[in-house]
Short mmCIF file of N, CA and C in Angstrom, two decimals:
data_model
loop_
_atom_site.label_atom_id
_atom_site.label_comp_id
_atom_site.label_asym_id
_atom_site.label_seq_id
_atom_site.Cartn_x
_atom_site.Cartn_y
_atom_site.Cartn_z
N UNK A 1 -74.52 -12.40 13.53
CA UNK A 1 -73.12 -12.79 13.39
C UNK A 1 -72.65 -13.39 14.71
N UNK A 2 -71.97 -14.50 14.64
CA UNK A 2 -71.41 -15.14 15.82
C UNK A 2 -69.95 -14.75 15.93
N UNK A 3 -69.56 -14.28 17.07
CA UNK A 3 -68.16 -13.94 17.32
C UNK A 3 -67.53 -15.13 18.01
N UNK A 4 -66.41 -15.56 17.51
CA UNK A 4 -65.77 -16.74 18.06
C UNK A 4 -64.52 -16.34 18.82
N UNK A 5 -64.72 -15.48 19.77
CA UNK A 5 -63.73 -14.83 20.60
C UNK A 5 -62.36 -15.43 20.75
N UNK A 6 -62.19 -16.38 21.63
CA UNK A 6 -60.85 -16.85 21.96
C UNK A 6 -60.38 -17.97 21.04
N UNK A 7 -61.20 -18.31 20.08
CA UNK A 7 -60.81 -19.38 19.17
C UNK A 7 -59.55 -19.01 18.41
N UNK A 8 -58.64 -19.97 18.28
CA UNK A 8 -57.43 -19.73 17.50
C UNK A 8 -57.80 -19.70 16.03
N UNK A 9 -57.21 -18.78 15.30
CA UNK A 9 -57.37 -18.74 13.86
C UNK A 9 -55.99 -18.79 13.23
N UNK A 10 -55.95 -18.82 11.92
CA UNK A 10 -54.66 -18.85 11.24
C UNK A 10 -54.10 -17.47 11.01
N UNK A 11 -54.81 -16.43 11.41
CA UNK A 11 -54.33 -15.07 11.21
C UNK A 11 -53.14 -14.80 12.12
N UNK A 12 -52.12 -14.23 11.54
CA UNK A 12 -50.94 -13.88 12.32
C UNK A 12 -50.66 -12.40 12.12
N UNK A 13 -49.94 -11.83 13.03
CA UNK A 13 -49.70 -10.40 12.99
C UNK A 13 -48.66 -9.94 11.98
N UNK A 14 -47.77 -10.80 11.54
CA UNK A 14 -46.73 -10.33 10.65
C UNK A 14 -46.65 -11.23 9.42
N UNK A 15 -46.14 -10.65 8.36
CA UNK A 15 -45.93 -11.37 7.11
C UNK A 15 -44.49 -11.16 6.70
N UNK A 16 -43.94 -12.13 5.99
CA UNK A 16 -42.62 -11.92 5.42
C UNK A 16 -42.68 -10.77 4.44
N UNK A 17 -41.62 -9.97 4.39
CA UNK A 17 -41.65 -8.80 3.52
C UNK A 17 -41.05 -9.06 2.16
N UNK A 18 -40.33 -10.14 2.00
CA UNK A 18 -39.76 -10.46 0.69
C UNK A 18 -39.97 -11.93 0.41
N UNK A 19 -39.99 -12.26 -0.85
CA UNK A 19 -40.09 -13.66 -1.23
C UNK A 19 -38.72 -14.24 -1.50
N UNK A 20 -37.90 -13.50 -2.27
CA UNK A 20 -36.59 -14.01 -2.66
C UNK A 20 -35.65 -14.26 -1.51
N UNK A 21 -35.73 -13.46 -0.47
CA UNK A 21 -34.80 -13.59 0.65
C UNK A 21 -35.41 -14.40 1.81
N UNK A 22 -36.57 -14.98 1.58
CA UNK A 22 -37.24 -15.73 2.64
C UNK A 22 -36.45 -17.01 2.94
N UNK A 23 -36.10 -17.23 4.19
CA UNK A 23 -35.37 -18.46 4.53
C UNK A 23 -36.20 -19.69 4.18
N UNK A 24 -35.54 -20.73 3.75
CA UNK A 24 -36.25 -21.95 3.39
C UNK A 24 -37.03 -22.53 4.56
N UNK A 25 -36.59 -22.27 5.77
CA UNK A 25 -37.27 -22.80 6.94
C UNK A 25 -38.39 -21.89 7.43
N UNK A 26 -38.61 -20.73 6.76
CA UNK A 26 -39.67 -19.82 7.19
C UNK A 26 -41.02 -20.54 7.20
N UNK A 27 -41.39 -21.16 6.12
CA UNK A 27 -42.56 -22.02 6.07
C UNK A 27 -42.35 -23.01 4.94
N UNK A 28 -42.33 -24.28 5.25
CA UNK A 28 -42.12 -25.28 4.20
C UNK A 28 -43.26 -25.24 3.18
N UNK A 29 -42.94 -25.59 1.93
CA UNK A 29 -43.91 -25.55 0.85
C UNK A 29 -45.15 -26.37 1.17
N UNK A 30 -45.01 -27.50 1.83
CA UNK A 30 -46.16 -28.36 2.11
C UNK A 30 -47.11 -27.71 3.10
N UNK A 31 -46.58 -26.86 4.00
CA UNK A 31 -47.47 -26.11 4.89
C UNK A 31 -48.24 -25.06 4.13
N UNK A 32 -47.57 -24.38 3.21
CA UNK A 32 -48.26 -23.40 2.37
C UNK A 32 -49.37 -24.10 1.60
N UNK A 33 -49.06 -25.23 0.99
CA UNK A 33 -50.05 -25.96 0.19
C UNK A 33 -51.21 -26.40 1.08
N UNK A 34 -50.91 -26.89 2.27
CA UNK A 34 -51.97 -27.31 3.20
C UNK A 34 -52.88 -26.15 3.57
N UNK A 35 -52.31 -24.99 3.84
CA UNK A 35 -53.12 -23.82 4.19
C UNK A 35 -53.99 -23.37 3.01
N UNK A 36 -53.41 -23.34 1.82
CA UNK A 36 -54.17 -22.96 0.63
C UNK A 36 -55.29 -23.97 0.39
N UNK A 37 -54.96 -25.25 0.48
CA UNK A 37 -55.98 -26.28 0.25
C UNK A 37 -57.08 -26.21 1.30
N UNK A 38 -56.74 -25.97 2.55
CA UNK A 38 -57.75 -25.85 3.60
C UNK A 38 -58.70 -24.70 3.31
N UNK A 39 -58.14 -23.56 2.93
CA UNK A 39 -58.98 -22.40 2.62
C UNK A 39 -59.87 -22.67 1.43
N UNK A 40 -59.31 -23.21 0.36
CA UNK A 40 -60.11 -23.52 -0.83
C UNK A 40 -61.22 -24.51 -0.49
N UNK A 41 -60.90 -25.48 0.35
CA UNK A 41 -61.89 -26.49 0.75
C UNK A 41 -63.08 -25.82 1.43
N UNK A 42 -62.81 -24.96 2.41
CA UNK A 42 -63.89 -24.29 3.13
C UNK A 42 -64.65 -23.33 2.23
N UNK A 43 -63.93 -22.61 1.38
CA UNK A 43 -64.57 -21.65 0.50
C UNK A 43 -65.37 -22.32 -0.62
N UNK A 44 -65.12 -23.59 -0.86
CA UNK A 44 -65.77 -24.29 -1.97
C UNK A 44 -66.98 -25.13 -1.55
N UNK A 45 -67.29 -25.14 -0.28
CA UNK A 45 -68.30 -26.08 0.22
C UNK A 45 -69.49 -25.34 0.86
N UNK A 46 -70.57 -25.13 0.09
CA UNK A 46 -71.73 -24.41 0.63
C UNK A 46 -72.35 -25.08 1.86
N UNK A 47 -72.36 -26.40 1.91
CA UNK A 47 -72.92 -27.10 3.08
C UNK A 47 -72.07 -26.81 4.31
N UNK A 48 -70.75 -26.84 4.16
CA UNK A 48 -69.86 -26.50 5.27
C UNK A 48 -70.13 -25.06 5.72
N UNK A 49 -70.23 -24.14 4.77
CA UNK A 49 -70.45 -22.72 5.10
C UNK A 49 -71.74 -22.55 5.90
N UNK A 50 -72.77 -23.27 5.49
CA UNK A 50 -74.07 -23.19 6.18
C UNK A 50 -73.99 -23.85 7.56
N UNK A 51 -73.45 -25.06 7.61
CA UNK A 51 -73.46 -25.86 8.84
C UNK A 51 -72.41 -25.43 9.86
N UNK A 52 -71.33 -24.84 9.41
CA UNK A 52 -70.25 -24.44 10.33
C UNK A 52 -70.18 -22.92 10.50
N UNK A 53 -69.96 -22.22 9.40
CA UNK A 53 -69.78 -20.78 9.52
C UNK A 53 -71.07 -20.06 9.92
N UNK A 54 -72.14 -20.30 9.18
CA UNK A 54 -73.40 -19.62 9.52
C UNK A 54 -73.93 -20.05 10.88
N UNK A 55 -73.72 -21.32 11.22
CA UNK A 55 -74.19 -21.84 12.51
C UNK A 55 -73.29 -21.41 13.66
N UNK A 56 -72.11 -20.84 13.35
CA UNK A 56 -71.19 -20.39 14.39
C UNK A 56 -70.46 -21.52 15.10
N UNK A 57 -70.26 -22.63 14.40
CA UNK A 57 -69.57 -23.77 15.01
C UNK A 57 -68.11 -23.41 15.28
N UNK A 58 -67.67 -23.67 16.48
CA UNK A 58 -66.28 -23.40 16.87
C UNK A 58 -65.32 -24.33 16.14
N UNK A 59 -64.10 -23.85 15.95
CA UNK A 59 -63.03 -24.69 15.46
C UNK A 59 -62.68 -24.51 13.99
N UNK A 60 -63.46 -23.70 13.27
CA UNK A 60 -63.22 -23.56 11.84
C UNK A 60 -62.93 -22.13 11.40
N UNK A 61 -62.81 -21.23 12.33
CA UNK A 61 -62.58 -19.84 11.97
C UNK A 61 -63.81 -19.29 11.28
N UNK A 62 -63.59 -18.29 10.44
CA UNK A 62 -64.69 -17.69 9.69
C UNK A 62 -64.22 -17.48 8.26
N UNK A 63 -65.07 -16.89 7.45
CA UNK A 63 -64.73 -16.70 6.05
C UNK A 63 -63.50 -15.82 5.88
N UNK A 64 -63.35 -14.79 6.68
CA UNK A 64 -62.18 -13.93 6.57
C UNK A 64 -60.91 -14.71 6.91
N UNK A 65 -61.00 -15.58 7.90
CA UNK A 65 -59.86 -16.42 8.26
C UNK A 65 -59.46 -17.30 7.08
N UNK A 66 -60.43 -17.86 6.39
CA UNK A 66 -60.13 -18.71 5.23
C UNK A 66 -59.45 -17.89 4.13
N UNK A 67 -59.92 -16.67 3.91
CA UNK A 67 -59.30 -15.81 2.90
C UNK A 67 -57.85 -15.51 3.29
N UNK A 68 -57.61 -15.19 4.55
CA UNK A 68 -56.24 -14.94 4.99
C UNK A 68 -55.37 -16.19 4.84
N UNK A 69 -55.91 -17.34 5.15
CA UNK A 69 -55.14 -18.58 5.01
C UNK A 69 -54.79 -18.81 3.54
N UNK A 70 -55.69 -18.41 2.65
CA UNK A 70 -55.46 -18.56 1.21
C UNK A 70 -54.35 -17.65 0.71
N UNK A 71 -54.28 -16.42 1.21
CA UNK A 71 -53.36 -15.44 0.62
C UNK A 71 -52.23 -14.95 1.53
N UNK A 72 -52.33 -15.15 2.83
CA UNK A 72 -51.41 -14.49 3.75
C UNK A 72 -49.94 -14.86 3.54
N UNK A 73 -49.59 -16.10 3.68
CA UNK A 73 -48.19 -16.49 3.60
C UNK A 73 -47.68 -16.58 2.17
N UNK A 74 -48.60 -16.80 1.24
CA UNK A 74 -48.23 -16.94 -0.16
C UNK A 74 -48.21 -15.61 -0.91
N UNK A 75 -48.86 -14.61 -0.36
CA UNK A 75 -48.99 -13.29 -0.99
C UNK A 75 -49.75 -13.40 -2.31
N UNK A 76 -50.65 -14.35 -2.43
CA UNK A 76 -51.42 -14.50 -3.66
C UNK A 76 -52.36 -13.32 -3.89
N UNK A 77 -52.46 -12.44 -2.91
CA UNK A 77 -53.21 -11.19 -3.13
C UNK A 77 -52.33 -10.14 -3.80
N UNK A 78 -51.04 -10.43 -3.97
CA UNK A 78 -50.11 -9.48 -4.59
C UNK A 78 -49.52 -9.98 -5.90
N UNK A 79 -49.48 -11.29 -6.10
CA UNK A 79 -48.92 -11.82 -7.33
C UNK A 79 -49.53 -13.17 -7.65
N UNK A 80 -49.25 -13.62 -8.86
CA UNK A 80 -49.85 -14.83 -9.39
C UNK A 80 -49.29 -16.09 -8.72
N UNK A 81 -50.13 -17.10 -8.67
CA UNK A 81 -49.71 -18.41 -8.18
C UNK A 81 -48.65 -19.03 -9.08
N UNK A 82 -48.49 -18.51 -10.30
CA UNK A 82 -47.43 -19.00 -11.19
C UNK A 82 -46.06 -18.93 -10.55
N UNK A 83 -45.86 -17.96 -9.64
CA UNK A 83 -44.57 -17.83 -8.95
C UNK A 83 -44.23 -19.09 -8.15
N UNK A 84 -45.25 -19.88 -7.83
CA UNK A 84 -45.04 -21.04 -6.97
C UNK A 84 -45.14 -22.38 -7.70
N UNK A 85 -45.21 -22.35 -9.04
CA UNK A 85 -45.22 -23.60 -9.79
C UNK A 85 -43.88 -24.29 -9.54
N UNK A 86 -43.95 -25.53 -9.14
CA UNK A 86 -42.75 -26.29 -8.81
C UNK A 86 -42.45 -26.31 -7.32
N UNK A 87 -43.17 -25.48 -6.55
CA UNK A 87 -43.02 -25.52 -5.10
C UNK A 87 -44.38 -25.84 -4.48
N UNK A 88 -45.25 -24.86 -4.34
CA UNK A 88 -46.57 -25.09 -3.75
C UNK A 88 -47.49 -25.79 -4.76
N UNK A 89 -47.41 -25.37 -6.00
CA UNK A 89 -48.29 -25.90 -7.04
C UNK A 89 -47.51 -26.74 -8.02
N UNK A 90 -48.12 -27.82 -8.45
CA UNK A 90 -47.44 -28.79 -9.32
C UNK A 90 -47.23 -28.27 -10.74
N UNK A 91 -48.21 -27.50 -11.24
CA UNK A 91 -48.13 -27.08 -12.64
C UNK A 91 -48.94 -25.80 -12.86
N UNK A 92 -48.88 -25.30 -14.09
CA UNK A 92 -49.57 -24.06 -14.44
C UNK A 92 -51.08 -24.19 -14.31
N UNK A 93 -51.63 -25.38 -14.53
CA UNK A 93 -53.08 -25.55 -14.40
C UNK A 93 -53.52 -25.35 -12.96
N UNK A 94 -52.79 -25.93 -12.00
CA UNK A 94 -53.10 -25.70 -10.59
C UNK A 94 -53.02 -24.22 -10.27
N UNK A 95 -51.96 -23.58 -10.72
CA UNK A 95 -51.77 -22.15 -10.43
C UNK A 95 -52.91 -21.32 -11.02
N UNK A 96 -53.33 -21.62 -12.23
CA UNK A 96 -54.41 -20.86 -12.87
C UNK A 96 -55.73 -21.04 -12.13
N UNK A 97 -56.01 -22.26 -11.67
CA UNK A 97 -57.25 -22.50 -10.92
C UNK A 97 -57.23 -21.76 -9.58
N UNK A 98 -56.08 -21.76 -8.91
CA UNK A 98 -55.96 -21.05 -7.64
C UNK A 98 -56.10 -19.55 -7.87
N UNK A 99 -55.43 -19.03 -8.90
CA UNK A 99 -55.55 -17.60 -9.20
C UNK A 99 -57.00 -17.20 -9.44
N UNK A 100 -57.74 -18.00 -10.19
CA UNK A 100 -59.15 -17.69 -10.47
C UNK A 100 -59.95 -17.61 -9.18
N UNK A 101 -59.73 -18.56 -8.29
CA UNK A 101 -60.45 -18.56 -7.00
C UNK A 101 -60.05 -17.35 -6.16
N UNK A 102 -58.77 -17.08 -6.07
CA UNK A 102 -58.27 -15.96 -5.26
C UNK A 102 -58.88 -14.65 -5.76
N UNK A 103 -58.86 -14.43 -7.05
CA UNK A 103 -59.38 -13.17 -7.60
C UNK A 103 -60.87 -12.99 -7.30
N UNK A 104 -61.65 -14.04 -7.43
CA UNK A 104 -63.08 -13.93 -7.16
C UNK A 104 -63.37 -13.68 -5.69
N UNK A 105 -62.68 -14.40 -4.82
CA UNK A 105 -62.90 -14.23 -3.38
C UNK A 105 -62.42 -12.86 -2.91
N UNK A 106 -61.27 -12.42 -3.38
CA UNK A 106 -60.76 -11.12 -2.97
C UNK A 106 -61.64 -9.98 -3.47
N UNK A 107 -62.18 -10.12 -4.66
CA UNK A 107 -63.08 -9.08 -5.18
C UNK A 107 -64.26 -8.90 -4.23
N UNK A 108 -64.82 -10.00 -3.76
CA UNK A 108 -65.95 -9.93 -2.83
C UNK A 108 -65.50 -9.34 -1.50
N UNK A 109 -64.36 -9.81 -0.99
CA UNK A 109 -63.87 -9.31 0.30
C UNK A 109 -63.66 -7.79 0.24
N UNK A 110 -63.13 -7.29 -0.86
CA UNK A 110 -62.91 -5.86 -0.97
C UNK A 110 -64.22 -5.08 -1.07
N UNK A 111 -65.24 -5.70 -1.60
CA UNK A 111 -66.54 -5.04 -1.70
C UNK A 111 -67.31 -5.05 -0.38
N UNK A 112 -67.25 -6.17 0.35
CA UNK A 112 -68.07 -6.28 1.58
C UNK A 112 -67.29 -5.93 2.84
N UNK A 113 -65.97 -5.92 2.76
CA UNK A 113 -65.15 -5.65 3.94
C UNK A 113 -64.60 -6.94 4.51
N UNK A 114 -63.38 -6.88 4.96
CA UNK A 114 -62.66 -8.08 5.41
C UNK A 114 -63.37 -8.81 6.54
N UNK A 115 -63.97 -8.09 7.46
CA UNK A 115 -64.58 -8.75 8.62
C UNK A 115 -66.10 -8.80 8.54
N UNK A 116 -66.63 -8.77 7.31
CA UNK A 116 -68.08 -8.90 7.14
C UNK A 116 -68.52 -10.29 7.60
N UNK A 117 -69.73 -10.40 8.11
CA UNK A 117 -70.22 -11.72 8.50
C UNK A 117 -70.36 -12.63 7.28
N UNK A 118 -70.30 -13.92 7.53
CA UNK A 118 -70.38 -14.90 6.45
C UNK A 118 -71.66 -14.73 5.64
N UNK A 119 -72.74 -14.33 6.29
CA UNK A 119 -74.00 -14.14 5.56
C UNK A 119 -73.87 -13.04 4.50
N UNK A 120 -73.05 -12.04 4.75
CA UNK A 120 -72.83 -10.98 3.76
C UNK A 120 -72.05 -11.52 2.57
N UNK A 121 -71.01 -12.31 2.85
CA UNK A 121 -70.27 -12.94 1.75
C UNK A 121 -71.22 -13.83 0.94
N UNK A 122 -71.94 -14.70 1.64
CA UNK A 122 -72.80 -15.66 0.96
C UNK A 122 -73.95 -14.99 0.21
N UNK A 123 -74.35 -13.82 0.64
CA UNK A 123 -75.41 -13.10 -0.03
C UNK A 123 -74.94 -12.25 -1.20
N UNK A 124 -73.64 -12.13 -1.37
CA UNK A 124 -73.09 -11.34 -2.46
C UNK A 124 -73.41 -12.03 -3.79
N UNK A 125 -73.81 -11.25 -4.81
CA UNK A 125 -74.16 -11.87 -6.10
C UNK A 125 -73.02 -12.66 -6.75
N UNK A 126 -71.78 -12.34 -6.43
CA UNK A 126 -70.64 -13.06 -6.99
C UNK A 126 -70.22 -14.29 -6.20
N UNK A 127 -70.87 -14.53 -5.06
CA UNK A 127 -70.44 -15.64 -4.20
C UNK A 127 -70.55 -17.00 -4.89
N UNK A 128 -71.65 -17.32 -5.57
CA UNK A 128 -71.71 -18.63 -6.23
C UNK A 128 -70.55 -18.85 -7.22
N UNK A 129 -70.17 -17.81 -7.93
CA UNK A 129 -69.04 -17.92 -8.86
C UNK A 129 -67.73 -18.14 -8.10
N UNK A 130 -67.56 -17.47 -6.97
CA UNK A 130 -66.36 -17.65 -6.15
C UNK A 130 -66.31 -19.06 -5.58
N UNK A 131 -67.45 -19.56 -5.11
CA UNK A 131 -67.52 -20.93 -4.58
C UNK A 131 -67.17 -21.92 -5.68
N UNK A 132 -67.70 -21.70 -6.88
CA UNK A 132 -67.42 -22.60 -8.00
C UNK A 132 -65.92 -22.60 -8.34
N UNK A 133 -65.31 -21.42 -8.40
CA UNK A 133 -63.88 -21.34 -8.70
C UNK A 133 -63.05 -22.02 -7.61
N UNK A 134 -63.42 -21.80 -6.36
CA UNK A 134 -62.71 -22.46 -5.25
C UNK A 134 -62.88 -23.97 -5.33
N UNK A 135 -64.07 -24.42 -5.71
CA UNK A 135 -64.33 -25.86 -5.83
C UNK A 135 -63.46 -26.48 -6.92
N UNK A 136 -63.38 -25.81 -8.08
CA UNK A 136 -62.54 -26.33 -9.16
C UNK A 136 -61.09 -26.48 -8.70
N UNK A 137 -60.57 -25.45 -8.03
CA UNK A 137 -59.19 -25.50 -7.56
C UNK A 137 -59.03 -26.57 -6.49
N UNK A 138 -59.97 -26.62 -5.53
CA UNK A 138 -59.90 -27.60 -4.45
C UNK A 138 -59.90 -29.03 -5.00
N UNK A 139 -60.81 -29.34 -5.89
CA UNK A 139 -60.92 -30.69 -6.45
C UNK A 139 -59.64 -31.06 -7.18
N UNK A 140 -59.10 -30.14 -7.97
CA UNK A 140 -57.89 -30.42 -8.73
C UNK A 140 -56.70 -30.68 -7.80
N UNK A 141 -56.51 -29.84 -6.78
CA UNK A 141 -55.39 -30.01 -5.87
C UNK A 141 -55.55 -31.28 -5.03
N UNK A 142 -56.76 -31.54 -4.55
CA UNK A 142 -56.99 -32.76 -3.76
C UNK A 142 -56.70 -34.00 -4.58
N UNK A 143 -57.17 -34.02 -5.83
CA UNK A 143 -56.93 -35.18 -6.69
C UNK A 143 -55.44 -35.37 -6.94
N UNK A 144 -54.73 -34.27 -7.17
CA UNK A 144 -53.28 -34.36 -7.39
C UNK A 144 -52.55 -34.90 -6.17
N UNK A 145 -53.12 -34.65 -4.99
CA UNK A 145 -52.51 -35.15 -3.75
C UNK A 145 -53.06 -36.51 -3.35
N UNK A 146 -53.92 -37.10 -4.17
CA UNK A 146 -54.46 -38.42 -3.90
C UNK A 146 -55.47 -38.44 -2.77
N UNK A 147 -56.18 -37.33 -2.56
CA UNK A 147 -57.15 -37.24 -1.48
C UNK A 147 -58.55 -37.04 -2.02
N UNK A 148 -59.54 -37.45 -1.24
CA UNK A 148 -60.93 -37.31 -1.61
C UNK A 148 -61.37 -35.86 -1.37
N UNK A 149 -61.79 -35.14 -2.42
CA UNK A 149 -62.18 -33.75 -2.25
C UNK A 149 -63.51 -33.57 -1.52
N UNK A 150 -64.24 -34.64 -1.34
CA UNK A 150 -65.59 -34.53 -0.77
C UNK A 150 -65.67 -34.83 0.72
N UNK A 151 -64.54 -35.13 1.37
CA UNK A 151 -64.58 -35.29 2.82
C UNK A 151 -64.76 -33.90 3.43
N UNK A 152 -65.34 -33.81 4.62
CA UNK A 152 -65.52 -32.48 5.23
C UNK A 152 -64.17 -31.81 5.52
N UNK A 153 -64.15 -30.49 5.51
CA UNK A 153 -62.91 -29.76 5.83
C UNK A 153 -62.41 -30.08 7.25
N UNK A 154 -61.10 -30.05 7.39
CA UNK A 154 -60.49 -30.22 8.71
C UNK A 154 -60.71 -28.98 9.55
N UNK A 155 -60.81 -29.15 10.86
CA UNK A 155 -60.85 -28.01 11.77
C UNK A 155 -59.48 -27.33 11.74
N UNK A 156 -59.41 -26.12 12.26
CA UNK A 156 -58.13 -25.42 12.32
C UNK A 156 -57.15 -26.14 13.24
N UNK A 157 -57.67 -26.77 14.29
CA UNK A 157 -56.81 -27.54 15.19
C UNK A 157 -56.20 -28.74 14.45
N UNK A 158 -57.02 -29.43 13.66
CA UNK A 158 -56.50 -30.57 12.88
C UNK A 158 -55.50 -30.08 11.84
N UNK A 159 -55.78 -28.94 11.20
CA UNK A 159 -54.84 -28.37 10.24
C UNK A 159 -53.51 -28.04 10.92
N UNK A 160 -53.57 -27.48 12.11
CA UNK A 160 -52.35 -27.15 12.85
C UNK A 160 -51.54 -28.42 13.14
N UNK A 161 -52.22 -29.51 13.51
CA UNK A 161 -51.51 -30.77 13.76
C UNK A 161 -50.87 -31.30 12.47
N UNK A 162 -51.60 -31.18 11.36
CA UNK A 162 -51.08 -31.66 10.08
C UNK A 162 -49.88 -30.86 9.61
N UNK A 163 -49.82 -29.60 9.98
CA UNK A 163 -48.77 -28.74 9.44
C UNK A 163 -47.68 -28.38 10.44
N UNK A 164 -47.74 -28.94 11.63
CA UNK A 164 -46.68 -28.59 12.58
C UNK A 164 -45.36 -29.21 12.14
N UNK A 165 -44.30 -28.46 12.39
CA UNK A 165 -42.98 -28.93 12.02
C UNK A 165 -42.41 -29.75 13.16
N UNK A 166 -41.58 -30.66 12.80
CA UNK A 166 -40.99 -31.57 13.79
C UNK A 166 -40.03 -30.88 14.70
#
């Protein structure tokens, strides 16, 4: 396992405690969508996982970081993506694809432990199914946004530049 010590990740120490009372400026919907799409992209690409995560390449976090980016600000580990149809997600189909990916990835994370090395995730018998579900969601969201789903994932630094507020 490669430890990427001082590298910045998307993990933050606090989460909003409510959804209904969350200020509109807490995190714009497009930042949430960007974070979810980034996580799905990384979780859906076996070549990326092998060449970046397994190889310990700096700048992309790790599998646990991607899971947190997928569920942290959206609380998709606590409720359905349907809550975000019309904000983060365009329609029920997007929400259903994201929910399927979240459930498969979280099931593995709960079995192997949040900070398990990527090789443990990738060696889990359910990993190919999780990758497939993430790929379906990633391709659908990328196409809806008019982007090529097959370009390599952005680094966390590039994601931060894309999502910084003015």
